[in-house]
Amino acid sequence: MACRRDRRGGLSDMEKLKPMVKLLKRCGFFICVHLAPPSIPGSAWLKAGDIIELEPDKVAHVNGGTTSSSWEEIKTVIDQSRAGIELIPEGNAVKFIKTLEYLASRKELHRVVFGSDAPTGACSLPGAMNKAIVKAASLAGIPAPQAIAMATGNTARLYGLSVGEIRAGREADLVVIDAPPGCEGEDALSAIEVGDLFGCSLVVADGRIRASRGRDTRATRRVCSINGAAYAPKDIHEFLYNPPML
């Protein structure tokens, strides 16, 4: 089947989009649009005015996926919408920090969520949330607990999920973290604030222990004990490539 060279990458005509988006919102759909120059050949560029008119629930990769829009465009979306603002660690680093600082000045960090820009090749999906947390805390001066909340509680509230917070009634999905070996920080929070990726010692899902550290996380200075036995890697192969499942 032949393809027309002028064919766009998807539906982008605003006059067609507006009534469709309104219908979807009435039906309870979550509406996400992206703010960034077009990357797919033939795709359209939704500008700040278009996004504001659509009133989405979230604006994806505001700091670029991976190329960023101008600061004026980003600032306009922040000022004139109430949408969640997604930042990705592999996007524009300057806009990542500037957006956080601006939202902090407006006391609107509750709007921030983190993403990876998956499934694009530049997204660096493994560890994307961890990298975003560290970048926000160490470079934008966001306290580590608040940076973690952006990746967890903020996301849960935006999407209406029963995870992301440690309290009664929430799903018991937990990750036990600590400073990595040799870090100048004494614990996970101080490691994050000095710019080091934290380590993972244990993973709990649905209230049950499932695994130790993953393949894409650092080791931890201290390790968890299960039934009195320290749960630590036994050899270099296990440490680097094959953390055991429980």
PDB file of C-alpha atoms in Angstrom:
ATOM      1  CA  MET A   1       0.000   0.000   0.000  1.00  0.00           C
ATOM      2  CA  ALA A   2       1.463   3.355  -0.995  1.00  0.00           C
ATOM      3  CA  CYS A   3       1.642   6.133   1.583  1.00  0.00           C
ATOM      4  CA  ARG A   4       1.114   9.776   0.734  1.00  0.00           C
ATOM      5  CA  ARG A   5       4.198  11.828   1.569  1.00  0.00           C
ATOM      6  CA  ASP A   6       2.108  14.640   3.056  1.00  0.00           C
ATOM      7  CA  ARG A   7       0.253  12.344   5.424  1.00  0.00           C
ATOM      8  CA  ARG A   8       0.608  13.398   9.077  1.00  0.00           C
ATOM      9  CA  GLY A   9       1.732  11.098  11.865  1.00  0.00           C
ATOM     10  CA  GLY A  10      -1.660  11.272  13.591  1.00  0.00           C
ATOM     11  CA  LEU A  11      -4.794  13.332  14.122  1.00  0.00           C
ATOM     12  CA  SER A  12      -3.653  16.921  14.664  1.00  0.00           C
ATOM     13  CA  ASP A  13      -6.299  19.182  13.155  1.00  0.00           C
ATOM     14  CA  MET A  14      -7.452  21.306  16.102  1.00  0.00           C
ATOM     15  CA  GLU A  15     -10.942  21.786  14.699  1.00  0.00           C
ATOM     16  CA  LYS A  16     -11.365  18.002  14.645  1.00  0.00           C
ATOM     17  CA  LEU A  17      -9.556  17.434  17.920  1.00  0.00           C
ATOM     18  CA  LYS A  18     -11.506  19.847  20.128  1.00  0.00           C
ATOM     19  CA  PRO A  19     -14.937  18.145  19.971  1.00  0.00           C
ATOM     20  CA  MET A  20     -13.320  14.710  20.241  1.00  0.00           C
ATOM     21  CA  VAL A  21     -11.361  15.669  23.346  1.00  0.00           C
ATOM     22  CA  LYS A  22     -14.477  17.194  24.949  1.00  0.00           C
ATOM     23  CA  LEU A  23     -16.375  13.951  24.336  1.00  0.00           C
ATOM     24  CA  LEU A  24     -13.548  11.852  25.745  1.00  0.00           C
ATOM     25  CA  LYS A  25     -13.398  14.002  28.879  1.00  0.00           C
ATOM     26  CA  ARG A  26     -17.147  13.584  29.409  1.00  0.00           C
ATOM     27  CA  CYS A  27     -16.602   9.821  29.152  1.00  0.00           C
ATOM     28  CA  GLY A  28     -13.921   9.926  31.864  1.00  0.00           C
ATOM     29  CA  PHE A  29     -10.851   9.517  29.675  1.00  0.00           C
ATOM     30  CA  PHE A  30      -7.471  10.807  30.876  1.00  0.00           C
ATOM     31  CA  ILE A  31      -6.249  13.391  28.358  1.00  0.00           C
ATOM     32  CA  CYS A  32      -2.522  13.779  27.729  1.00  0.00           C
ATOM     33  CA  VAL A  33      -0.876  15.971  25.104  1.00  0.00           C
ATOM     34  CA  HIS A  34       2.788  16.643  24.505  1.00  0.00           C
ATOM     35  CA  LEU A  35       4.680  19.912  24.399  1.00  0.00           C
ATOM     36  CA  ALA A  36       7.722  19.687  22.159  1.00  0.00           C
ATOM     37  CA  PRO A  37       8.724  20.264  18.549  1.00  0.00           C
ATOM     38  CA  PRO A  38       7.530  17.507  16.194  1.00  0.00           C
ATOM     39  CA  SER A  39       9.922  14.586  15.813  1.00  0.00           C
ATOM     40  CA  ILE A  40       7.889  12.213  13.609  1.00  0.00           C
ATOM     41  CA  PRO A  41       8.145  13.196   9.926  1.00  0.00           C
ATOM     42  CA  GLY A  42       4.971  14.996   8.884  1.00  0.00           C
ATOM     43  CA  SER A  43       3.609  15.379  12.404  1.00  0.00           C
ATOM     44  CA  ALA A  44       2.103  18.639  13.660  1.00  0.00           C
ATOM     45  CA  TRP A  45       3.392  20.965  16.348  1.00  0.00           C
ATOM     46  CA  LEU A  46       0.853  21.706  19.074  1.00  0.00           C
ATOM     47  CA  LYS A  47       1.712  25.088  20.524  1.00  0.00           C
ATOM     48  CA  ALA A  48       0.911  26.446  23.996  1.00  0.00           C
ATOM     49  CA  GLY A  49      -2.344  28.045  22.820  1.00  0.00           C
ATOM     50  CA  ASP A  50      -3.570  24.751  21.380  1.00  0.00           C
ATOM     51  CA  ILE A  51      -2.749  22.872  24.577  1.00  0.00           C
ATOM     52  CA  ILE A  52      -4.468  25.437  26.782  1.00  0.00           C
ATOM     53  CA  GLU A  53      -7.586  25.237  24.613  1.00  0.00           C
ATOM     54  CA  LEU A  54      -7.702  21.425  24.885  1.00  0.00           C
ATOM     55  CA  GLU A  55      -7.489  21.557  28.724  1.00  0.00           C
ATOM     56  CA  PRO A  56      -5.583  18.245  29.101  1.00  0.00           C
ATOM     57  CA  ASP A  57      -5.021  16.402  32.374  1.00  0.00           C
ATOM     58  CA  LYS A  58      -1.280  16.178  31.715  1.00  0.00           C
ATOM     59  CA  VAL A  59       1.260  17.848  29.457  1.00  0.00           C
ATOM     60  CA  ALA A  60       3.924  15.285  28.615  1.00  0.00           C
ATOM     61  CA  HIS A  61       7.688  15.872  28.571  1.00  0.00           C
ATOM     62  CA  VAL A  62       7.433  19.628  29.050  1.00  0.00           C
ATOM     63  CA  ASN A  63      11.249  19.869  28.943  1.00  0.00           C
ATOM     64  CA  GLY A  64      11.373  18.117  25.586  1.00  0.00           C
ATOM     65  CA  GLY A  65      11.069  14.658  24.254  1.00  0.00           C
ATOM     66  CA  THR A  66      13.985  15.158  23.890  1.00  0.00           C
ATOM     67  CA  THR A  67      14.087  18.561  22.121  1.00  0.00           C
ATOM     68  CA  SER A  68      12.468  21.319  24.149  1.00  0.00           C
ATOM     69  CA  SER A  69      10.057  24.066  23.227  1.00  0.00           C
ATOM     70  CA  SER A  70      11.003  27.618  24.159  1.00  0.00           C
ATOM     71  CA  TRP A  71      10.763  28.754  27.763  1.00  0.00           C
ATOM     72  CA  GLU A  72       8.016  31.195  26.747  1.00  0.00           C
ATOM     73  CA  GLU A  73       5.884  28.281  25.500  1.00  0.00           C
ATOM     74  CA  ILE A  74       6.501  26.245  28.664  1.00  0.00           C
ATOM     75  CA  LYS A  75       5.777  29.187  30.940  1.00  0.00           C
ATOM     76  CA  THR A  76       2.539  29.965  29.095  1.00  0.00           C
ATOM     77  CA  VAL A  77       1.297  26.403  29.558  1.00  0.00           C
ATOM     78  CA  ILE A  78       2.139  26.518  33.262  1.00  0.00           C
ATOM     79  CA  ASP A  79       0.510  29.927  33.773  1.00  0.00           C
ATOM     80  CA  GLN A  80      -2.661  29.339  31.779  1.00  0.00           C
ATOM     81  CA  SER A  81      -3.513  25.708  32.516  1.00  0.00           C
ATOM     82  CA  ARG A  82      -4.037  23.501  35.553  1.00  0.00           C
ATOM     83  CA  ALA A  83      -2.635  20.374  33.906  1.00  0.00           C
ATOM     84  CA  GLY A  84      -0.064  18.073  35.436  1.00  0.00           C
ATOM     85  CA  ILE A  85       3.443  18.972  34.262  1.00  0.00           C
ATOM     86  CA  GLU A  86       5.641  16.030  33.295  1.00  0.00           C
ATOM     87  CA  LEU A  87       9.436  16.287  33.251  1.00  0.00           C
ATOM     88  CA  ILE A  88      11.824  13.648  31.919  1.00  0.00           C
ATOM     89  CA  PRO A  89      15.482  13.184  32.950  1.00  0.00           C
ATOM     90  CA  GLU A  90      16.642  12.678  29.344  1.00  0.00           C
ATOM     91  CA  GLY A  91      15.055  15.918  28.084  1.00  0.00           C
ATOM     92  CA  ASN A  92      16.487  19.425  28.097  1.00  0.00           C
ATOM     93  CA  ALA A  93      18.422  19.772  31.365  1.00  0.00           C
ATOM     94  CA  VAL A  94      18.117  23.571  31.547  1.00  0.00           C
ATOM     95  CA  LYS A  95      14.332  23.486  31.086  1.00  0.00           C
ATOM     96  CA  PHE A  96      14.068  20.618  33.617  1.00  0.00           C
ATOM     97  CA  ILE A  97      15.601  22.818  36.324  1.00  0.00           C
ATOM     98  CA  LYS A  98      13.963  26.063  35.210  1.00  0.00           C
ATOM     99  CA  THR A  99      10.495  24.483  35.186  1.00  0.00           C
ATOM    100  CA  LEU A 100      10.950  23.108  38.705  1.00  0.00           C
ATOM    101  CA  GLU A 101      12.229  26.427  40.019  1.00  0.00           C
ATOM    102  CA  TYR A 102       9.331  28.297  38.420  1.00  0.00           C
ATOM    103  CA  LEU A 103       6.704  25.909  39.760  1.00  0.00           C
ATOM    104  CA  ALA A 104       8.333  26.103  43.201  1.00  0.00           C
ATOM    105  CA  SER A 105       8.064  29.905  43.087  1.00  0.00           C
ATOM    106  CA  ARG A 106       4.346  29.495  42.341  1.00  0.00           C
ATOM    107  CA  LYS A 107       3.987  26.900  45.116  1.00  0.00           C
ATOM    108  CA  GLU A 108       2.750  24.394  42.526  1.00  0.00           C
ATOM    109  CA  LEU A 109       5.194  21.508  42.799  1.00  0.00           C
ATOM    110  CA  HIS A 110       2.151  19.285  43.400  1.00  0.00           C
ATOM    111  CA  ARG A 111       1.591  19.489  39.627  1.00  0.00           C
ATOM    112  CA  VAL A 112       4.928  17.855  38.794  1.00  0.00           C
ATOM    113  CA  VAL A 113       5.221  14.218  37.716  1.00  0.00           C
ATOM    114  CA  PHE A 114       8.179  12.436  36.162  1.00  0.00           C
ATOM    115  CA  GLY A 115       8.330  10.360  33.003  1.00  0.00           C
ATOM    116  CA  SER A 116      10.791   8.571  30.737  1.00  0.00           C
ATOM    117  CA  ASP A 117       9.535   9.395  27.213  1.00  0.00           C
ATOM    118  CA  ALA A 118       9.324   5.656  26.515  1.00  0.00           C
ATOM    119  CA  PRO A 119       9.332   3.960  24.076  1.00  0.00           C
ATOM    120  CA  THR A 120      11.702   6.247  22.161  1.00  0.00           C
ATOM    121  CA  GLY A 121      15.314   5.102  21.906  1.00  0.00           C
ATOM    122  CA  ALA A 122      16.629   8.063  23.894  1.00  0.00           C
ATOM    123  CA  CYS A 123      14.267   7.521  26.839  1.00  0.00           C
ATOM    124  CA  SER A 124      16.606   5.453  29.044  1.00  0.00           C
ATOM    125  CA  LEU A 125      13.620   3.763  30.680  1.00  0.00           C
ATOM    126  CA  PRO A 126      15.428   1.658  33.351  1.00  0.00           C
ATOM    127  CA  GLY A 127      15.981   3.959  36.312  1.00  0.00           C
ATOM    128  CA  ALA A 128      14.290   6.978  34.728  1.00  0.00           C
ATOM    129  CA  MET A 129      12.267   7.769  37.860  1.00  0.00           C
ATOM    130  CA  ASN A 130      15.373   7.416  40.043  1.00  0.00           C
ATOM    131  CA  LYS A 131      17.358   9.750  37.792  1.00  0.00           C
ATOM    132  CA  ALA A 132      14.565  12.331  37.771  1.00  0.00           C
ATOM    133  CA  ILE A 133      14.354  12.275  41.566  1.00  0.00           C
ATOM    134  CA  VAL A 134      18.117  12.799  41.938  1.00  0.00           C
ATOM    135  CA  LYS A 135      18.230  15.563  39.314  1.00  0.00           C
ATOM    136  CA  ALA A 136      15.331  17.453  40.907  1.00  0.00           C
ATOM    137  CA  ALA A 137      16.832  17.304  44.401  1.00  0.00           C
ATOM    138  CA  SER A 138      20.508  17.837  43.647  1.00  0.00           C
ATOM    139  CA  LEU A 139      20.243  20.453  40.887  1.00  0.00           C
ATOM    140  CA  ALA A 140      16.954  22.257  41.578  1.00  0.00           C
ATOM    141  CA  GLY A 141      17.234  22.303  45.372  1.00  0.00           C
ATOM    142  CA  ILE A 142      14.046  20.302  45.929  1.00  0.00           C
ATOM    143  CA  PRO A 143      14.176  18.425  49.273  1.00  0.00           C
ATOM    144  CA  ALA A 144      14.643  14.708  48.597  1.00  0.00           C
ATOM    145  CA  PRO A 145      11.342  13.627  50.248  1.00  0.00           C
ATOM    146  CA  GLN A 146       9.457  16.089  48.048  1.00  0.00           C
ATOM    147  CA  ALA A 147      11.282  14.895  44.923  1.00  0.00           C
ATOM    148  CA  ILE A 148      10.311  11.301  45.761  1.00  0.00           C
ATOM    149  CA  ALA A 149       6.711  12.434  46.269  1.00  0.00           C
ATOM    150  CA  MET A 150       6.658  13.847  42.732  1.00  0.00           C
ATOM    151  CA  ALA A 151       7.506  10.408  41.351  1.00  0.00           C
ATOM    152  CA  THR A 152       5.040   8.591  43.603  1.00  0.00           C
ATOM    153  CA  GLY A 153       2.208  10.455  45.330  1.00  0.00           C
ATOM    154  CA  ASN A 154       1.843  13.194  42.708  1.00  0.00           C
ATOM    155  CA  THR A 155       1.605  10.569  39.991  1.00  0.00           C
ATOM    156  CA  ALA A 156      -0.938   8.516  41.938  1.00  0.00           C
ATOM    157  CA  ARG A 157      -3.182  11.536  42.479  1.00  0.00           C
ATOM    158  CA  LEU A 158      -2.954  12.654  38.856  1.00  0.00           C
ATOM    159  CA  TYR A 159      -3.923   9.232  37.492  1.00  0.00           C
ATOM    160  CA  GLY A 160      -6.319   8.285  40.302  1.00  0.00           C
ATOM    161  CA  LEU A 161      -4.269   5.271  41.442  1.00  0.00           C
ATOM    162  CA  SER A 162      -4.320   3.553  44.849  1.00  0.00           C
ATOM    163  CA  VAL A 163      -0.517   3.465  45.080  1.00  0.00           C
ATOM    164  CA  GLY A 164       2.172   6.084  45.675  1.00  0.00           C
ATOM    165  CA  GLU A 165       1.487   6.795  49.359  1.00  0.00           C
ATOM    166  CA  ILE A 166       2.161   4.802  52.515  1.00  0.00           C
ATOM    167  CA  ARG A 167      -1.150   4.795  54.365  1.00  0.00           C
ATOM    168  CA  ALA A 168      -4.093   2.589  55.170  1.00  0.00           C
ATOM    169  CA  GLY A 169      -6.046   1.469  52.135  1.00  0.00           C
ATOM    170  CA  ARG A 170      -3.215   1.925  49.680  1.00  0.00           C
ATOM    171  CA  GLU A 171      -1.603  -0.942  47.812  1.00  0.00           C
ATOM    172  CA  ALA A 172       1.530  -2.106  49.641  1.00  0.00           C
ATOM    173  CA  ASP A 173       4.090  -1.626  46.872  1.00  0.00           C
ATOM    174  CA  LEU A 174       7.319  -0.498  48.547  1.00  0.00           C
ATOM    175  CA  VAL A 175      10.999  -0.176  47.705  1.00  0.00           C
ATOM    176  CA  VAL A 176      13.597  -0.164  50.497  1.00  0.00           C
ATOM    177  CA  ILE A 177      16.405   2.209  49.501  1.00  0.00           C
ATOM    178  CA  ASP A 178      19.688   3.420  50.995  1.00  0.00           C
ATOM    179  CA  ALA A 179      22.813   5.342  50.057  1.00  0.00           C
ATOM    180  CA  PRO A 180      25.130   3.362  47.746  1.00  0.00           C
ATOM    181  CA  PRO A 181      28.485   2.097  49.083  1.00  0.00           C
ATOM    182  CA  GLY A 182      31.084   4.890  49.314  1.00  0.00           C
ATOM    183  CA  CYS A 183      28.561   7.716  49.027  1.00  0.00           C
ATOM    184  CA  GLU A 184      29.217  10.804  51.140  1.00  0.00           C
ATOM    185  CA  GLY A 185      25.545  10.802  52.074  1.00  0.00           C
ATOM    186  CA  GLU A 186      24.632   8.796  55.157  1.00  0.00           C
ATOM    187  CA  ASP A 187      21.274   7.566  53.871  1.00  0.00           C
ATOM    188  CA  ALA A 188      19.128   7.543  50.735  1.00  0.00           C
ATOM    189  CA  LEU A 189      17.810  11.077  51.224  1.00  0.00           C
ATOM    190  CA  SER A 190      21.227  12.657  51.711  1.00  0.00           C
ATOM    191  CA  ALA A 191      22.618  10.614  48.802  1.00  0.00           C
ATOM    192  CA  ILE A 192      19.889  11.994  46.557  1.00  0.00           C
ATOM    193  CA  GLU A 193      20.582  15.573  47.610  1.00  0.00           C
ATOM    194  CA  VAL A 194      24.334  15.297  46.881  1.00  0.00           C
ATOM    195  CA  GLY A 195      23.564  13.895  43.422  1.00  0.00           C
ATOM    196  CA  ASP A 196      24.220  10.159  43.789  1.00  0.00           C
ATOM    197  CA  LEU A 197      21.790   7.516  42.566  1.00  0.00           C
ATOM    198  CA  PHE A 198      20.416   5.670  45.577  1.00  0.00           C
ATOM    199  CA  GLY A 199      20.569   1.906  45.944  1.00  0.00           C
ATOM    200  CA  CYS A 200      17.734  -0.600  46.292  1.00  0.00           C
ATOM    201  CA  SER A 201      17.849  -3.357  48.912  1.00  0.00           C
ATOM    202  CA  LEU A 202      14.379  -4.897  48.793  1.00  0.00           C
ATOM    203  CA  VAL A 203      11.183  -4.773  46.731  1.00  0.00           C
ATOM    204  CA  VAL A 204       7.725  -5.365  48.214  1.00  0.00           C
ATOM    205  CA  ALA A 205       4.715  -5.753  45.898  1.00  0.00           C
ATOM    206  CA  ASP A 206       1.150  -6.425  47.023  1.00  0.00           C
ATOM    207  CA  GLY A 207       2.412  -6.615  50.601  1.00  0.00           C
ATOM    208  CA  ARG A 208       4.859  -9.466  49.878  1.00  0.00           C
ATOM    209  CA  ILE A 209       8.647  -9.420  49.546  1.00  0.00           C
ATOM    210  CA  ARG A 210       9.399 -10.099  45.887  1.00  0.00           C
ATOM    211  CA  ALA A 211      13.072  -9.346  45.207  1.00  0.00           C
ATOM    212  CA  SER A 212      16.276  -7.717  46.296  1.00  0.00           C
ATOM    213  CA  ARG A 213      17.918  -4.963  44.252  1.00  0.00           C
ATOM    214  CA  GLY A 214      17.164  -4.934  40.540  1.00  0.00           C
ATOM    215  CA  ARG A 215      19.592  -5.189  37.659  1.00  0.00           C
ATOM    216  CA  ASP A 216      19.373  -1.452  36.997  1.00  0.00           C
ATOM    217  CA  THR A 217      19.923  -0.144  40.526  1.00  0.00           C
ATOM    218  CA  ARG A 218      22.948   0.430  42.701  1.00  0.00           C
ATOM    219  CA  ALA A 219      23.770  -1.747  45.683  1.00  0.00           C
ATOM    220  CA  THR A 220      23.085  -0.349  49.159  1.00  0.00           C
ATOM    221  CA  ARG A 221      25.483   0.501  51.960  1.00  0.00           C
ATOM    222  CA  ARG A 222      23.314  -1.481  54.370  1.00  0.00           C
ATOM    223  CA  VAL A 223      21.256  -4.533  53.484  1.00  0.00           C
ATOM    224  CA  CYS A 224      17.927  -5.819  54.709  1.00  0.00           C
ATOM    225  CA  SER A 225      17.724  -8.850  56.984  1.00  0.00           C
ATOM    226  CA  ILE A 226      15.058 -11.501  56.527  1.00  0.00           C
ATOM    227  CA  ASN A 227      14.431 -13.825  59.478  1.00  0.00           C
ATOM    228  CA  GLY A 228      17.736 -12.657  60.958  1.00  0.00           C
ATOM    229  CA  ALA A 229      19.805 -13.332  57.852  1.00  0.00           C
ATOM    230  CA  ALA A 230      21.378 -10.442  55.928  1.00  0.00           C
ATOM    231  CA  TYR A 231      20.056 -10.426  52.397  1.00  0.00           C
ATOM    232  CA  ALA A 232      23.144  -9.458  50.392  1.00  0.00           C
ATOM    233  CA  PRO A 233      24.595 -10.552  47.019  1.00  0.00           C
ATOM    234  CA  LYS A 234      26.748 -13.661  47.381  1.00  0.00           C
ATOM    235  CA  ASP A 235      29.094 -13.170  44.421  1.00  0.00           C
ATOM    236  CA  ILE A 236      29.976 -10.758  41.617  1.00  0.00           C
ATOM    237  CA  HIS A 237      27.657 -12.449  39.103  1.00  0.00           C
ATOM    238  CA  GLU A 238      24.701 -12.055  41.434  1.00  0.00           C
ATOM    239  CA  PHE A 239      25.752  -8.492  42.263  1.00  0.00           C
ATOM    240  CA  LEU A 240      26.031  -7.336  38.643  1.00  0.00           C
ATOM    241  CA  TYR A 241      23.575  -9.384  36.653  1.00  0.00           C
ATOM    242  CA  ASN A 242      21.228 -11.661  38.520  1.00  0.00           C
ATOM    243  CA  PRO A 243      19.793 -10.406  41.810  1.00  0.00           C
ATOM    244  CA  PRO A 244      17.732 -13.264  43.231  1.00  0.00           C
ATOM    245  CA  MET A 245      13.960 -13.221  43.356  1.00  0.00           C
ATOM    246  CA  LEU A 246      12.165 -14.149  46.567  1.00  0.00           C
TER     247      LEU A 246
END
